[in-house]
CSV table of C-alpha atoms and ligand atoms in Angstrom, one decimal:
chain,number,residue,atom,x,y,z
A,69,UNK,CA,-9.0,22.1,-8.1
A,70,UNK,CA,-11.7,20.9,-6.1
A,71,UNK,CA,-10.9,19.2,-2.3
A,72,UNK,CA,-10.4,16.0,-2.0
A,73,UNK,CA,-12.9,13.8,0.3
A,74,UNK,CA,-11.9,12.3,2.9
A,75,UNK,CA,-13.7,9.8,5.7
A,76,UNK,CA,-12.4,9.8,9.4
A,77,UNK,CA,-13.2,6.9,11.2
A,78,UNK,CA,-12.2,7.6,14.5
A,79,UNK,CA,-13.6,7.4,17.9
A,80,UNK,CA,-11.5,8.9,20.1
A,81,UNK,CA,-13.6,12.4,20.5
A,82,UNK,CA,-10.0,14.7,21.0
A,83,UNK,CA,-7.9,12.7,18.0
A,84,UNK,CA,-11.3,12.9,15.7
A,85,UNK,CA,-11.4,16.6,16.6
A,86,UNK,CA,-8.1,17.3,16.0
A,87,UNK,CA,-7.7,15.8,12.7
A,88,UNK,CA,-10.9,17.2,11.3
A,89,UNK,CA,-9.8,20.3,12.0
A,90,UNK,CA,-6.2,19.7,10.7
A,91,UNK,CA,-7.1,17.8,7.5
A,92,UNK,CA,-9.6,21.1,6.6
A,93,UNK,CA,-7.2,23.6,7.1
A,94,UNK,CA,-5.0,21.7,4.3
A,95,UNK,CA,-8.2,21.8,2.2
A,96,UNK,CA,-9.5,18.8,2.7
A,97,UNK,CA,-12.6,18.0,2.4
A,98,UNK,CA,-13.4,15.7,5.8
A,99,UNK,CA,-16.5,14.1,7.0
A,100,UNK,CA,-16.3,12.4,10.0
A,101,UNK,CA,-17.7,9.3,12.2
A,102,UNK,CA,-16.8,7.1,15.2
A,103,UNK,CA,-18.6,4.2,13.9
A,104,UNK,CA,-18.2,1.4,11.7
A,105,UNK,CA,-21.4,0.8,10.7
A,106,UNK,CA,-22.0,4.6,9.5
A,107,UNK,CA,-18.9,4.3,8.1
A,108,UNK,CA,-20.2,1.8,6.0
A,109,UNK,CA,-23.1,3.7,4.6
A,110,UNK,CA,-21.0,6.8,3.8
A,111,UNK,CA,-18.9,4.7,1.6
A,112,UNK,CA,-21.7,3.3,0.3
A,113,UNK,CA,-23.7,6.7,-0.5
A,114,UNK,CA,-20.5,9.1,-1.4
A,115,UNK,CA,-17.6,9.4,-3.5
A,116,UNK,CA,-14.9,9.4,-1.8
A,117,UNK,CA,-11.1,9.8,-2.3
A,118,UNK,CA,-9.3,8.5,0.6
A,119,UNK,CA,-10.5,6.6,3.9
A,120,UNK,CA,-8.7,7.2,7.3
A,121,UNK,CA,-9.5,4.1,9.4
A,122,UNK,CA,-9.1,3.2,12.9
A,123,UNK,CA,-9.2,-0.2,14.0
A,124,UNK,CA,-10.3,-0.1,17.3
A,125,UNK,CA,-13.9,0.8,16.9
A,126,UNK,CA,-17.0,0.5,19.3
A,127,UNK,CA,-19.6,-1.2,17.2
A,128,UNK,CA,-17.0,-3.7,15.1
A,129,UNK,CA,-13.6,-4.3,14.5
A,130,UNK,CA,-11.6,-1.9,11.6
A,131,UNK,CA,-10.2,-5.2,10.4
A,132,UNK,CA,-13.7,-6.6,9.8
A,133,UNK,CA,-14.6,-3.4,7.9
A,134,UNK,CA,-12.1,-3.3,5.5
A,135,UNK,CA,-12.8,-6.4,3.2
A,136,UNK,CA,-16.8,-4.7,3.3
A,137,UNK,CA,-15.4,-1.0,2.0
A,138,UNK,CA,-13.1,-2.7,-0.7
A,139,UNK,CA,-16.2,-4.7,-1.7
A,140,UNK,CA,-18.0,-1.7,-2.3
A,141,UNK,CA,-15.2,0.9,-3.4
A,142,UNK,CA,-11.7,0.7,-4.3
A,143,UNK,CA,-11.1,4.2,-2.3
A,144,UNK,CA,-7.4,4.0,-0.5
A,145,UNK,CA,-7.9,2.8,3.2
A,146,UNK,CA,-5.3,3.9,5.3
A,147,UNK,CA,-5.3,2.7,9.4
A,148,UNK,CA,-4.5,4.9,11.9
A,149,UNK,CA,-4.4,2.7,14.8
A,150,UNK,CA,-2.5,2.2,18.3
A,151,UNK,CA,-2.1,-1.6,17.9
A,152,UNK,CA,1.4,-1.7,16.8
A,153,UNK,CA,2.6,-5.0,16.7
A,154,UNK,CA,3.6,-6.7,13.0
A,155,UNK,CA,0.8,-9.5,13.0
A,156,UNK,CA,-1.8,-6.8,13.3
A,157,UNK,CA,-0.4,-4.5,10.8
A,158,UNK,CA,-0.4,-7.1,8.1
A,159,UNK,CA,-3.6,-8.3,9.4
A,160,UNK,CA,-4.7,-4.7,8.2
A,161,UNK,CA,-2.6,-4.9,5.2
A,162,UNK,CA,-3.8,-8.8,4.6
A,163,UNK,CA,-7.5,-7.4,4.6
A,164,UNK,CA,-7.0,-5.0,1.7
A,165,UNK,CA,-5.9,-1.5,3.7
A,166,UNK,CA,-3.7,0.3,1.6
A,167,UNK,CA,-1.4,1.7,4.0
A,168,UNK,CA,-0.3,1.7,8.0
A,169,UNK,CA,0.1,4.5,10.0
A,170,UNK,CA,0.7,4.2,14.4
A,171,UNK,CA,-0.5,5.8,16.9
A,172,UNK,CA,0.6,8.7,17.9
A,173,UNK,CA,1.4,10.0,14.3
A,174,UNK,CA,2.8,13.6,13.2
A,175,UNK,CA,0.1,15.4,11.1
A,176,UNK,CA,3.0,16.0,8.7
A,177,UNK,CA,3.7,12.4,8.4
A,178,UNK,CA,-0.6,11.6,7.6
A,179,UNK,CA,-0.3,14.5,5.2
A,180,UNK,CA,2.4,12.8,3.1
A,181,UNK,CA,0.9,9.0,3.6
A,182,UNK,CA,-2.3,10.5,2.0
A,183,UNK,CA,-0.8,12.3,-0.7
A,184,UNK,CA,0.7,9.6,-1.6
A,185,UNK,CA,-2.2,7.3,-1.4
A,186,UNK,CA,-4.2,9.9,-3.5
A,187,UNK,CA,-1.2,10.2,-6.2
A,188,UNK,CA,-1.2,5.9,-6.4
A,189,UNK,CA,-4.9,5.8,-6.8
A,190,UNK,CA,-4.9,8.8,-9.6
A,191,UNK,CA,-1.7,7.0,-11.8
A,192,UNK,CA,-2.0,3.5,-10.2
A,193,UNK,CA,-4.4,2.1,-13.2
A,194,UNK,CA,-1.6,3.7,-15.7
A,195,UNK,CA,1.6,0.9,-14.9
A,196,UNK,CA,-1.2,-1.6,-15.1
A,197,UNK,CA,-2.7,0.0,-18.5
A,198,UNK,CA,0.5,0.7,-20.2
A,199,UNK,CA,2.7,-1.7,-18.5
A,200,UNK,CA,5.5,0.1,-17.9
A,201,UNK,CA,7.1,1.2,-14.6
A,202,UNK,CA,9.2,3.9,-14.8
A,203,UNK,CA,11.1,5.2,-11.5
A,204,UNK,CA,14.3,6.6,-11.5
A,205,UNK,CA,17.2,4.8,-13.0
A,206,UNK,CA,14.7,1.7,-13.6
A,207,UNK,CA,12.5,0.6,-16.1
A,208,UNK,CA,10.0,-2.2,-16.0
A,209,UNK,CA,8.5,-3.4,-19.3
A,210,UNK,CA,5.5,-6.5,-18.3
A,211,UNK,CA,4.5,-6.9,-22.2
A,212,UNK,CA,8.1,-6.8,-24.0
A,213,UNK,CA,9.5,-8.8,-20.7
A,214,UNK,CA,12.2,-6.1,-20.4
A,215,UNK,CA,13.9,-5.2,-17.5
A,216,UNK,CA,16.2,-1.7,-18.1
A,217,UNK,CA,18.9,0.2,-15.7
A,218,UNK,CA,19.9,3.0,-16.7
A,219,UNK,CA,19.5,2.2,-20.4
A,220,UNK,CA,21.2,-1.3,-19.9
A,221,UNK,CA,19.2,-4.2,-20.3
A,222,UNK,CA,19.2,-6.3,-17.1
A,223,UNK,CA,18.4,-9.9,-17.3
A,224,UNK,CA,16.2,-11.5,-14.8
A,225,UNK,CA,14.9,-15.0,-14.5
A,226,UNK,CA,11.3,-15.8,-15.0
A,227,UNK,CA,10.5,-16.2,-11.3
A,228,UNK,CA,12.6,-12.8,-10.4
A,229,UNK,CA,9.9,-11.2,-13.3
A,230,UNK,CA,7.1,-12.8,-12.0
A,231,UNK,CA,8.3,-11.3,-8.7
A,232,UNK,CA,8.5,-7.6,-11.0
A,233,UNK,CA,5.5,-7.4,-12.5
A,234,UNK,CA,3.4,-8.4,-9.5
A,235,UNK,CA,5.5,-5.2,-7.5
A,236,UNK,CA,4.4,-2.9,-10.5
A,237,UNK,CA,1.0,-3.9,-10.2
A,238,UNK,CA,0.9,-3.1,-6.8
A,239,UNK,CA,3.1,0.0,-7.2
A,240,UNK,CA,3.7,1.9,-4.5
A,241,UNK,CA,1.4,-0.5,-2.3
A,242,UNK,CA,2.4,-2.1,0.8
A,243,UNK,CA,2.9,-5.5,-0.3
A,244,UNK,CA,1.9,-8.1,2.6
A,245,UNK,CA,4.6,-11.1,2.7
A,246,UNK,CA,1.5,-13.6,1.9
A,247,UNK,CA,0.5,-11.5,-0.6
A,248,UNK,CA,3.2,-11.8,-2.5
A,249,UNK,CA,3.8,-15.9,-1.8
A,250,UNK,CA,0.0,-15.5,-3.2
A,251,UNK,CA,0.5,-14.0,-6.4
A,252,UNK,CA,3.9,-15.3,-7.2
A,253,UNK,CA,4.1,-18.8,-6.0
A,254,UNK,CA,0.6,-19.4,-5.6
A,255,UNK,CA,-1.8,-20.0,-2.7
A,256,UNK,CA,-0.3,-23.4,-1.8
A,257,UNK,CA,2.9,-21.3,-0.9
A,258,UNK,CA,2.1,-18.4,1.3
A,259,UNK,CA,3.9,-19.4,4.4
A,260,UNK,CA,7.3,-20.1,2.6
A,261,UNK,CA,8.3,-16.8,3.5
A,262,UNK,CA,12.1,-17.7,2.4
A,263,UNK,CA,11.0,-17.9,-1.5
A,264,UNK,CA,10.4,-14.4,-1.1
A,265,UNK,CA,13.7,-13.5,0.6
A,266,UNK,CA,16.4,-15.4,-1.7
A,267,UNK,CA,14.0,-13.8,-4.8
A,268,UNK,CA,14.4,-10.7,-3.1
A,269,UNK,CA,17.9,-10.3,-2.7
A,270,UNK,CA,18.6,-11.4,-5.8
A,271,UNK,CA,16.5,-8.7,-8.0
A,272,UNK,CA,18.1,-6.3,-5.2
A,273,UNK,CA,21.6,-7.7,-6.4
A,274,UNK,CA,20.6,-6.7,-10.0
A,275,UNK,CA,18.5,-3.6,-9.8
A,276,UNK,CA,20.1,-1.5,-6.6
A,277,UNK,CA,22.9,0.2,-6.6
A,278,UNK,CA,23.6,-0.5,-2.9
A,279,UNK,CA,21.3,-3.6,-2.0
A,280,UNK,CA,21.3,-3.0,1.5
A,281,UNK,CA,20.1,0.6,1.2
A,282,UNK,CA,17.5,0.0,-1.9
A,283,UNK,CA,16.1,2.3,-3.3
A,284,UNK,CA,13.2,0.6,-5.2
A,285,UNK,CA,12.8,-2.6,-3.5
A,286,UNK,CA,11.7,-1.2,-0.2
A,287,UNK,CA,11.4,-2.8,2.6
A,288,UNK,CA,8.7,-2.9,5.2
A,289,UNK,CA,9.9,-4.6,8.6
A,290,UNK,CA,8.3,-7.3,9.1
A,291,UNK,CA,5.6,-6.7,6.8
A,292,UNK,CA,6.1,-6.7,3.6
A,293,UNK,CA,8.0,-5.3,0.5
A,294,UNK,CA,6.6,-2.0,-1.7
A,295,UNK,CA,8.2,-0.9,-5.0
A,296,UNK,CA,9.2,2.7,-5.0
A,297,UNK,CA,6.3,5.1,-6.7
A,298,UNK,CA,7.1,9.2,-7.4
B,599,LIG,CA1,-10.3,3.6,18.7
């Protein structure tokens, strides 16, 4: 299997040090910069399989740079960044990055965000392709408009599908609570945040054994919603 590339944009000297050295003795494949604008052109000139970006960056902001790598590349962003406050992780998230991570973070816990960025861009185009979502005890049909538990056919209403199929695109994706006004209710409707949460509960009601521990419907405080992926 050949290493997977990665991009570090970090700069913090120690915390860039640190994880280059840590992300290469998993195997990873890690070029490094503390710039935006060389980030920029190493996106633009490489193949790459996952970007670690941090937002706080001396030439331009992280946030800015986002939008210009997913214009060029549809690798995974991930942030690594200090500012921890919701409004600036769905800013992030808003701007296209794929995941969150905050300041100070376990290398264990960036290990298993990027695997599992990696393993949604490898299968992600398949729900899309085939589209069918398959985790667990639920089964998520977009073309026959079926909706399956555990064998058992659940009915949903159109809206609650609409709500479905947009998660399953996204699988595994950190779903922004605009985003999903966005695609579900339209543009017109992304600050009527309480659509979302009445929707919400409802396909929780229906699909989760326990809505208040879900275990597809996840939610991310604050942020957003993302539909389990393994
Ligand atoms: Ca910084």
């Amino acid at each position: 299997m050949t290493s997977k590339q990665v991009l570090l944009v970090e700069d913090d000297e120690h915390l860039r040090v640190m994880l280059l050295t840590a992300l290469t003795e998993y195997g990873y494949q890690v070029t490094a910069t503390k710039t935006a604008s060389a980030a920029f052109q190493i996106v633009r000139e490489s193949e790459l399989d996952v970007i670690l970006l941090d937002l706080g960056l001396p030439d331009f902001d992280g946030n800015q740079l986002i939008p210009m790598l997913k214009g060029i590349a549809d690798t995974p962003i991930i942030i690594i960044s200090a500012r921890d406050k919701e409004v600036q992780k769905i800013a992030a998230l808003d701007a296209g990055a794929d995941d969150y991570l905050t300041k100070p973070f376990g290398v264990g816990e960036l290990l298993a965000r990027m695997r599992s960025a990696l393993r949604r861009s490898l299968q992600i185009a398949q729900p899309i392709r085939s589209g069918r979502y398959l985790c667990r005890d639920l089964e998520v049909d977009i073309h026959k408009h079926q909706v399956l538990l555990a064998g058992e056919l659940v009915h949903v209403t159109p809206v609650e599908f609409r709500l479905l199929e947009v998660l399953v695109r996204y699988t595994g994706k950190v779903m922004t609570h605009r985003q999903l006004l966005r695609e579900v209710w339209g543009p017109n409707h992304e600050e009527d945040g309480h659509y979302l949460r009445i929707y919400m509960r409802q396909l929780r009601r229906k699909l989760e054994v326990n809505p208040a521990e879900p275990q597809y419907l996840l939610t991310e405080p604050g942020v957003g919603y993302r539909l389990a992926f393994e």
